[in-house]
CSV table of C-alpha atoms and ligand atoms in Angstrom, one decimal:
chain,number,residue,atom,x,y,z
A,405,UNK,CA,175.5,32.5,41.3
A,406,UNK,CA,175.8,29.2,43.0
A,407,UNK,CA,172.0,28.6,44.4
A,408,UNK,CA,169.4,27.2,42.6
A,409,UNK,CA,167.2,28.9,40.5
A,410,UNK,CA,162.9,28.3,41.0
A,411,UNK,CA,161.2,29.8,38.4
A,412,UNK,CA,157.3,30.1,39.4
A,413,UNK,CA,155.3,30.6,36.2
A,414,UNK,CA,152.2,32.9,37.6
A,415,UNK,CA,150.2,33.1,34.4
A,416,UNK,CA,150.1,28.9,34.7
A,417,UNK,CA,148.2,29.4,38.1
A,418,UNK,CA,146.0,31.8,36.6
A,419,UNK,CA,144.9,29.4,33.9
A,420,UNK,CA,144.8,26.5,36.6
A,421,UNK,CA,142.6,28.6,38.6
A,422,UNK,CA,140.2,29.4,35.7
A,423,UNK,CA,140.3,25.7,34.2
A,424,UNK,CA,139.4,24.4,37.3
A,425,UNK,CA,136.4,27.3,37.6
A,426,UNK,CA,135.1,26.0,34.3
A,427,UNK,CA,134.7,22.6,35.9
A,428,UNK,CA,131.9,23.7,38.2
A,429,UNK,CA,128.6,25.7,37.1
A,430,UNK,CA,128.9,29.3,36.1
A,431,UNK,CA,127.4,30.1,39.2
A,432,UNK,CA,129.1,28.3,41.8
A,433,UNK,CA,131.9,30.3,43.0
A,434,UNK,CA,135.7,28.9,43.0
A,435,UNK,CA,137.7,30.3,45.9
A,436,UNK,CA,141.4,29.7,46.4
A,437,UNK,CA,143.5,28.0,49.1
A,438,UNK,CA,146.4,30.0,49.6
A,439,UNK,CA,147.5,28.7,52.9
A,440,UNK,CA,151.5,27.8,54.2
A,441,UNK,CA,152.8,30.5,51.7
A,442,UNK,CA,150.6,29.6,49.1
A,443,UNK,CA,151.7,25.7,48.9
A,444,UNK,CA,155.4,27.1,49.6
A,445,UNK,CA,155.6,29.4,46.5
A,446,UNK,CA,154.8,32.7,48.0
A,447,UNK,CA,151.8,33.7,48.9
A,448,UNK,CA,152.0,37.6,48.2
A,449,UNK,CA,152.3,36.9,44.6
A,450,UNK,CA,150.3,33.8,44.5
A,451,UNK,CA,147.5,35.6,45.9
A,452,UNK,CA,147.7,39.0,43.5
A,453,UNK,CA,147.5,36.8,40.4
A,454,UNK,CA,144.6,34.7,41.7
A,455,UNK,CA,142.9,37.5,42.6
A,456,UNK,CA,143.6,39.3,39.2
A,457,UNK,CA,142.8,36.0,37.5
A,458,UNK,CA,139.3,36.4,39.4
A,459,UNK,CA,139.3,35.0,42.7
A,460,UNK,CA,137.3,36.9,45.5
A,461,UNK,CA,137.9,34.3,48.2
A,462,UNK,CA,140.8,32.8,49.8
A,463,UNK,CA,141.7,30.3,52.6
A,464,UNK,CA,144.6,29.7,54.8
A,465,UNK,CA,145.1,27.9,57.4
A,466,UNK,CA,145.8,29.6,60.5
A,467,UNK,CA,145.1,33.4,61.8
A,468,UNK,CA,148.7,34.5,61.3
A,469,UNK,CA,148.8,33.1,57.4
A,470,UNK,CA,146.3,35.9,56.9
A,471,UNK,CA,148.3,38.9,57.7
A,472,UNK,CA,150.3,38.3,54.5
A,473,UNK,CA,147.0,37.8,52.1
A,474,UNK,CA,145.5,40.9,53.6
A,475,UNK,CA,149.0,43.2,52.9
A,476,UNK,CA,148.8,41.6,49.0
A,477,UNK,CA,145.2,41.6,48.7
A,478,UNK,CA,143.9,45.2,50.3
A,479,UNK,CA,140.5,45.4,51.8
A,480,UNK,CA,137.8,43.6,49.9
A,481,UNK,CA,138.2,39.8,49.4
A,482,UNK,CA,137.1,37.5,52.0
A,483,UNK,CA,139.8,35.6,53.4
A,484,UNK,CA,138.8,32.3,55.5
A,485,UNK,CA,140.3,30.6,58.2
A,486,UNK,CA,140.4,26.7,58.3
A,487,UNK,CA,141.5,26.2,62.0
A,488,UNK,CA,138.6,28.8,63.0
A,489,UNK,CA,139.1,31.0,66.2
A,490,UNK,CA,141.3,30.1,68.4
A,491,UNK,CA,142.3,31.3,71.7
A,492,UNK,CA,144.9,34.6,70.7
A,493,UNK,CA,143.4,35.1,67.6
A,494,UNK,CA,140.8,37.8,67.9
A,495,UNK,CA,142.6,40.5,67.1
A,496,UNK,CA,144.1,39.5,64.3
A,497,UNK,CA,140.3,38.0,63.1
A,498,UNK,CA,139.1,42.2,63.9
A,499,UNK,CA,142.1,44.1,62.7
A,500,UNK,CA,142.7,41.8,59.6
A,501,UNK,CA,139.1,41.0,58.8
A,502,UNK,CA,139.5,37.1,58.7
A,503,UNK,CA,136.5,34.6,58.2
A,504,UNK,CA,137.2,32.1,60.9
A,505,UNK,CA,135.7,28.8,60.0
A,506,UNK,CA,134.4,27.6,63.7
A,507,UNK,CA,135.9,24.2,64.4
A,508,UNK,CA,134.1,23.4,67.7
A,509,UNK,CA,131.3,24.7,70.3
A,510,UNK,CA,134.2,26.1,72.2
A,511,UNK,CA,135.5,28.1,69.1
A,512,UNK,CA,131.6,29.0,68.5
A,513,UNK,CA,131.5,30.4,71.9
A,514,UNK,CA,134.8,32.4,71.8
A,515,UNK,CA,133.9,33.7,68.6
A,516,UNK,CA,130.1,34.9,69.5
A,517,UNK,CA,131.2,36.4,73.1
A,518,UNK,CA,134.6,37.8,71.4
A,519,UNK,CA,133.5,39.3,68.6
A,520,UNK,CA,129.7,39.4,68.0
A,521,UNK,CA,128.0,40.2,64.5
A,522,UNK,CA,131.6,39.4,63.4
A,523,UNK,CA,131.7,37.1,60.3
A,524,UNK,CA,132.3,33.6,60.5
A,525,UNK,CA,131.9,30.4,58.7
A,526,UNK,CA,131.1,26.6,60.0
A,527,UNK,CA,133.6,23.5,59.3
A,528,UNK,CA,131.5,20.3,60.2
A,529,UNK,CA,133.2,16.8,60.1
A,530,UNK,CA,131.4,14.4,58.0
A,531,UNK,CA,134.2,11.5,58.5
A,532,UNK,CA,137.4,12.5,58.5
A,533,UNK,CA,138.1,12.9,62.3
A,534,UNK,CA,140.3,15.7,61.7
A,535,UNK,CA,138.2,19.2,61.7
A,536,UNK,CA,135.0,20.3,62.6
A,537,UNK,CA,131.8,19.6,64.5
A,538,UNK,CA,130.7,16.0,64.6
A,539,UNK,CA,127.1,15.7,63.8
A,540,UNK,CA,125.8,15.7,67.6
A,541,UNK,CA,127.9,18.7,68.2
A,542,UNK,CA,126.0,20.5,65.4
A,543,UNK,CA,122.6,19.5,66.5
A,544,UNK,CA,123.1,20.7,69.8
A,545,UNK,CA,124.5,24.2,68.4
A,546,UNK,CA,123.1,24.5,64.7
A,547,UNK,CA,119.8,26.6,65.5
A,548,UNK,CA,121.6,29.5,68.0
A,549,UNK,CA,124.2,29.4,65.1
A,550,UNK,CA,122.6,29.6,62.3
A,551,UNK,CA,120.2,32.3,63.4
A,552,UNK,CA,123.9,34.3,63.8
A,553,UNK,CA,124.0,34.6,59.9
A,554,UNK,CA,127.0,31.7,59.0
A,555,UNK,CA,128.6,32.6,55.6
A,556,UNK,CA,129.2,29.2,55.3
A,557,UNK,CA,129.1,25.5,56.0
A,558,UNK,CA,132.2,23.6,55.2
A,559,UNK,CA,133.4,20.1,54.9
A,560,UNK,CA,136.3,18.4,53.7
A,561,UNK,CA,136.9,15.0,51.8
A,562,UNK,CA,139.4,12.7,52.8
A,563,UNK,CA,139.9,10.3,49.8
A,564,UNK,CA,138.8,12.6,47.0
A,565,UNK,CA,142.3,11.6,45.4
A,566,UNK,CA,140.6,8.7,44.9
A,567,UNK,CA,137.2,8.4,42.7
A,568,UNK,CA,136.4,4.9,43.5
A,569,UNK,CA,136.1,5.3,47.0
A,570,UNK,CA,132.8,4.7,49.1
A,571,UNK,CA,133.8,7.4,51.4
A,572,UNK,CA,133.0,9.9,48.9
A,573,UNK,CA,129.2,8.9,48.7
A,574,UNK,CA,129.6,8.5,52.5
A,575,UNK,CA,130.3,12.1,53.5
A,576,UNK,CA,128.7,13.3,50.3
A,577,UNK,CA,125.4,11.9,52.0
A,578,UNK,CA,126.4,13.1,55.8
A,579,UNK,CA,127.2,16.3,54.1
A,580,UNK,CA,123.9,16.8,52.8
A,581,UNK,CA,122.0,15.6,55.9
A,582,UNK,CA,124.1,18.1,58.3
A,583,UNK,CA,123.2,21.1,56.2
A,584,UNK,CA,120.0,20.7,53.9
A,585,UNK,CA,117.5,23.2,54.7
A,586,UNK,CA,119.7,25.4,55.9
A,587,UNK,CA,119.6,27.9,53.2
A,588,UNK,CA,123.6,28.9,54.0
A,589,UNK,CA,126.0,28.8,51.4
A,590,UNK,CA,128.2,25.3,51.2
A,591,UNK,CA,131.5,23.7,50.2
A,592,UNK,CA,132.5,20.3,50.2
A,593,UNK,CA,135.2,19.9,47.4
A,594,UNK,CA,138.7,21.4,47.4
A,595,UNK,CA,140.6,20.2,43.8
A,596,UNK,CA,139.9,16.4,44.7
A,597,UNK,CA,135.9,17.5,45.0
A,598,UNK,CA,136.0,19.3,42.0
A,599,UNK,CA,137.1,16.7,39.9
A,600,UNK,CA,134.3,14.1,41.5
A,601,UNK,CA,131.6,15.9,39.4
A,602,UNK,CA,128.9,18.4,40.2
A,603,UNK,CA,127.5,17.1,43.4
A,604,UNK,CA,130.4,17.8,44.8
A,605,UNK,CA,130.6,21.5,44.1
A,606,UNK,CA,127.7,23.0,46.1
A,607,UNK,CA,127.7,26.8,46.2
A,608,UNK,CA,131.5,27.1,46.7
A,609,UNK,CA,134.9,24.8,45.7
A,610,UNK,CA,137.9,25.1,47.6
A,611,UNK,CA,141.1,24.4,45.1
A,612,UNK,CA,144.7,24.4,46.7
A,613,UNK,CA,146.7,21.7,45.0
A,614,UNK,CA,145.8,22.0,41.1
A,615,UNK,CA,146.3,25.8,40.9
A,616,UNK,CA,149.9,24.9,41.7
A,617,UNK,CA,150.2,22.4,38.8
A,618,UNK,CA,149.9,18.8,40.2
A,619,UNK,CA,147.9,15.7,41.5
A,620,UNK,CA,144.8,14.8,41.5
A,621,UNK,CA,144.4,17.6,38.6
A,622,UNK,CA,146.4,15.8,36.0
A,623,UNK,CA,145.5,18.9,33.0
A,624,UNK,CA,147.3,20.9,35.4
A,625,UNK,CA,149.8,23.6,33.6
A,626,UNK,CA,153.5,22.8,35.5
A,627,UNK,CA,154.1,26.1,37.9
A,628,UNK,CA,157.4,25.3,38.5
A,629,UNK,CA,161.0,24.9,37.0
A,630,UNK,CA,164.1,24.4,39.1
A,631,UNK,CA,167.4,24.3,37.8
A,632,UNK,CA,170.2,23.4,39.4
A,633,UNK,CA,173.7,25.0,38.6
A,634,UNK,CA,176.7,22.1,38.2
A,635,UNK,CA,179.6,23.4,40.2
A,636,UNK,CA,181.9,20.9,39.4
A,637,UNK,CA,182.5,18.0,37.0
A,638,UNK,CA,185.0,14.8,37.4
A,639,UNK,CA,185.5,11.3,35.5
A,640,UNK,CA,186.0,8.9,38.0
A,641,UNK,CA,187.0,4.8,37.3
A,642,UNK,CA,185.0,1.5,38.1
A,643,UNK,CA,185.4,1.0,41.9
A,644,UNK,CA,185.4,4.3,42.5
A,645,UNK,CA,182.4,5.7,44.7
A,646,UNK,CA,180.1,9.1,45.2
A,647,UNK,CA,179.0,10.8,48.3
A,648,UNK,CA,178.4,10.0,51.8
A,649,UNK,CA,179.0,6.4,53.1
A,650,UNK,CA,180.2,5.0,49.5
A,651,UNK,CA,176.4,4.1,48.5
A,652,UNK,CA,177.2,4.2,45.1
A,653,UNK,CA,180.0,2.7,43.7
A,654,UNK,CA,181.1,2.9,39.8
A,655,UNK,CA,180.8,-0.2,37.8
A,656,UNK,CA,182.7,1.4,35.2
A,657,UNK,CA,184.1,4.5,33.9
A,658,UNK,CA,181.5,7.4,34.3
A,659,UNK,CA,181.0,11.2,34.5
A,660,UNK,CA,180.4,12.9,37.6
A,661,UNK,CA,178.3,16.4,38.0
A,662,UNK,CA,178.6,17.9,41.4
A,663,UNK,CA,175.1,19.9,41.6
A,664,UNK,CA,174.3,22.9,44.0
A,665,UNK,CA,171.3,21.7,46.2
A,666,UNK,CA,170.2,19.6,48.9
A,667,UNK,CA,168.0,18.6,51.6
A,668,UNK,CA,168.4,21.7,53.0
A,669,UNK,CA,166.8,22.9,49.7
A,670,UNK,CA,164.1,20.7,50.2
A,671,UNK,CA,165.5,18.1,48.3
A,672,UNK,CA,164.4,15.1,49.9
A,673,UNK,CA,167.4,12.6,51.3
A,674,UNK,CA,164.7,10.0,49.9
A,675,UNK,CA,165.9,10.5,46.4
A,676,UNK,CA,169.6,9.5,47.2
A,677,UNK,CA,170.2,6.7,44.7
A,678,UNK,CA,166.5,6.8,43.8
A,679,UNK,CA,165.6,9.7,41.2
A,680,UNK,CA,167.3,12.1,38.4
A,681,UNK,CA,167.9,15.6,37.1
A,682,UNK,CA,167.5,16.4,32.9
A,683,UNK,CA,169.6,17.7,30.7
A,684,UNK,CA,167.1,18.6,27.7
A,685,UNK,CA,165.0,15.6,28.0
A,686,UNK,CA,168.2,13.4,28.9
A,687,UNK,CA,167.6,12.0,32.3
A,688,UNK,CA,171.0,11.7,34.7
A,689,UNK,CA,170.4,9.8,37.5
A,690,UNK,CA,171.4,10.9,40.7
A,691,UNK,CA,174.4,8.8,42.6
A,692,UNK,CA,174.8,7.9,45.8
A,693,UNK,CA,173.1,10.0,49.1
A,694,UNK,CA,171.3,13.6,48.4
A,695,UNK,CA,173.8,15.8,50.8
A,696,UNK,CA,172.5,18.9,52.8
A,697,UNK,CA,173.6,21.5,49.7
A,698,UNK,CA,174.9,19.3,47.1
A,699,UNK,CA,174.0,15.4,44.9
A,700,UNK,CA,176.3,14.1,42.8
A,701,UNK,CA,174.5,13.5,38.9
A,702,UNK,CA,175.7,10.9,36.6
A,703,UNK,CA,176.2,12.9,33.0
A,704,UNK,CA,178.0,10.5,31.6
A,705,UNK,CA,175.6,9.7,28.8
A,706,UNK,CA,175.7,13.8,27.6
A,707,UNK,CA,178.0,15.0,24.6
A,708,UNK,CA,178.7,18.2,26.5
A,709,UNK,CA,179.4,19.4,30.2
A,710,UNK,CA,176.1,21.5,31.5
A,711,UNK,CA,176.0,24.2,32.7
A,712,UNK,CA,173.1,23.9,34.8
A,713,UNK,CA,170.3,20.8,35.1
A,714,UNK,CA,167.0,20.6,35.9
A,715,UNK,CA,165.5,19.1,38.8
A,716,UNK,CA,161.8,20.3,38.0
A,717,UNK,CA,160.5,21.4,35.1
A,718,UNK,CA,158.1,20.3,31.9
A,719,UNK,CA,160.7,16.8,31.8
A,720,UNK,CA,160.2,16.0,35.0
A,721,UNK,CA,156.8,17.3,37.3
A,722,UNK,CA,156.8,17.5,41.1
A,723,UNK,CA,154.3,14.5,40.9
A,724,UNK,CA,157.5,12.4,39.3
A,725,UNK,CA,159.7,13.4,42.0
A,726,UNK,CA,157.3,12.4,44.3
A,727,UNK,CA,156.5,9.7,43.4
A,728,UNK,CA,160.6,8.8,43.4
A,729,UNK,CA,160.8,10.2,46.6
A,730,UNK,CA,157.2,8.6,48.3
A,731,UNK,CA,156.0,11.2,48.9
A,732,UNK,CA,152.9,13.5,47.5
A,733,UNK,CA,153.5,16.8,45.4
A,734,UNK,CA,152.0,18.6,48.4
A,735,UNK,CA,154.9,18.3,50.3
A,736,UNK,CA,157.7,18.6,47.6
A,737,UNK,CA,155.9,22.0,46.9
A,738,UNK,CA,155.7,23.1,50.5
A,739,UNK,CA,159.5,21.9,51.2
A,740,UNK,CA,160.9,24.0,48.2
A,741,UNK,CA,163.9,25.9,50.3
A,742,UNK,CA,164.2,29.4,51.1
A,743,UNK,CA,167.8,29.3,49.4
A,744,UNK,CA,166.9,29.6,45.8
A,745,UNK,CA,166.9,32.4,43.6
A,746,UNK,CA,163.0,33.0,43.1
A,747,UNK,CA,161.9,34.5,39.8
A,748,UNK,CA,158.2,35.0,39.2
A,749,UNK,CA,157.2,34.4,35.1
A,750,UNK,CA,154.3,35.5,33.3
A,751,UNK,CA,154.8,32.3,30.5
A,752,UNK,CA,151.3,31.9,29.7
A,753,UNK,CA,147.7,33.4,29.4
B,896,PLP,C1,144.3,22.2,52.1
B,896,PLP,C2,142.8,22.2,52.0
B,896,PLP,C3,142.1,22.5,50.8
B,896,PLP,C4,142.8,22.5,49.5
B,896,PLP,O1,143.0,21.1,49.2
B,896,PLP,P1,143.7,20.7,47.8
B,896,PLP,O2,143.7,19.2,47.9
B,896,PLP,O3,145.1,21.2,47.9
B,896,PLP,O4,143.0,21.2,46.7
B,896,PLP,C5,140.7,22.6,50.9
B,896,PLP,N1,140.0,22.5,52.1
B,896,PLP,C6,140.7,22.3,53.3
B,896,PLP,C7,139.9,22.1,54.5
B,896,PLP,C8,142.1,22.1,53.3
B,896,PLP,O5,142.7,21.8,54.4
């Protein structure tokens, strides 16, 4: 076995899920964002354990994300739609039983002539420009569709990530002025929101990114371990150099591990030069350019020639690489490549 090995530790999205439940009031209700294969570590799975951990709603993005959820899931939970109903979608919305969340008067109007008495949610924009009805949009519409029963009215935060920022309070306060007195269920917070406090949470929170173990929910349990197997090792002298175009060049006498893995792996090309694999708790940097299927690992420092190292893992979080990389955990998840052997754990409870 030459490929990678991801090891995704289900029991530590469980916990996730119920830690960050506990952060909101017993009765507001903690649903789970599921979308682009579950933050790329497979939704089928990802989806049974969070519902078996409790769960009763999930979101994805798009229409066709939902097919999978319904096929793990069976009939019962509610599983919601971000980018709302668009044009192709309404059988899939019918025959899977999706909860669009209506971007738009055009999507309200698809959905009500398409599909009427069908279930649907509202996604308003209180700021972000990216999503949802601006407030003159929702004053034109909000009495003919709120009198058709929403399930919900949604919003999302764009700086969350970061506490101190005014535009918190900013849509916090639009928020509350689009949808007070409505007497329909709300959600404003995904994990960012949650962490914000209580008047964030409203009747539902949205978590994606802390079930899978990284930022903004820094008590996250780590979900995932990837080890990558060394096929080859070689000493190589001072003025001697690794990889593609000679960007790294020996300064002295060193030990060289050939690893299986690249940026067809998902392995960012932005690490080349910049970030390491572990050995135990050893770090060896990586030298020279990350190549489509293989990086070259300086293990000169270790007493013995491994086997295997680790790329992610408790050492070394997807929030380190990411941050070697300049990039966000988000997308070091969602990149993970289709080429590894995937093993699903039960480590903890
Ligand atoms: C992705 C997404 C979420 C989940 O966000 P996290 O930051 O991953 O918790 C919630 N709501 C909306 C609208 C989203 O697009």
């Amino acid at each position: 076995m030459s490929t990678g090995r991801l090891t995704i530790d289900l029991d530590a999205i469980a916990a996730n899920w119920r830690a960050l439940d506990a952060m909101s009031a017993p009765e507001v209700q903690t649903a789970a964002v599921v979308k682009a294969d579950a933050y790329g570590l497979g939704v089928a799975k990802v989806a049974r354990a969070l519902a078996a951990a409790g769960a009763r709603r999930f979101f994805v993005a798009v229409a066709e994300e939902g097919w999978a959820v319904r096929e793990a899931l069976g009939p019962g939970p509610e599983i919601a739609v971000f980018g709302g109903h668009m044009s192709g979608d309404t059988d899939m919305i019918a025959d899977l039983d999706l909860v669009p969340m209506l971007n738009s008067i055009d999507q309200v109007t698809r959905h009500f002539e398409a599909l009427p008495g069908h279930p649907f949610g509202i996604q308003l924009d209180t700021g972000m420009n990216r999503l949802g009805m601006e407030p003159g949009e929702w004053a034109a519409v909000a009495a003919v569709v709120l009198d058709q029963g929403p399930r919900l009215l949604m919003s999302h935060l764009a700086c969350a990530d970061d506490p101190e920022h005014a535009m918190n309070a900013a849509q916090l306060a639009q928020f509350i002025k689009m949808t007070d007195d409505t007497g329909v269920p709300r959600s404003l917070a995904a994990t960012g929101g949650i962490l914000l406090g209580p008047d964030y949470h409203f009747e539902l929170t949205r978590p994606g990114i802390g079930l899978y173990g990284a930022q903004p929910f820094d008590e996250a349990w780590p979900v995932v371990e990837l080890e990558l197997p060394v096929i080859q090792v070689r000493d190589i002298a001072a003025g001697e150099s690794v990889g593609y175009g000679n960007s790294f060049t020996a300064e002295r006498r060193m030990r060289v591990a050939t690893v299986s893995g690249g940026y067809a792996d998902g392995i960012t090309r932005a690490l080349s030069g910049k970030g390491a694999l572990f050995h135990g708790d050893t770090p060896c940097p990586i030298l020279g350019r990350v190549s489509m299927d293989l990086i070259g690992v300086d293990v000169t420092g270790l007493d013995e020639i491994p086997r295997r190292l680790h790329l992610l893992g408790t050492q070394q979080l997807v929030d380190d690489i990411a941050g070697d990389a300049g990039t966000i955990g988000y997308e070091v998840l969602t990149q993970l490549g289709a080429r590894y052997a995937r093993h699903y754990a039960r480590g903890r409870s």
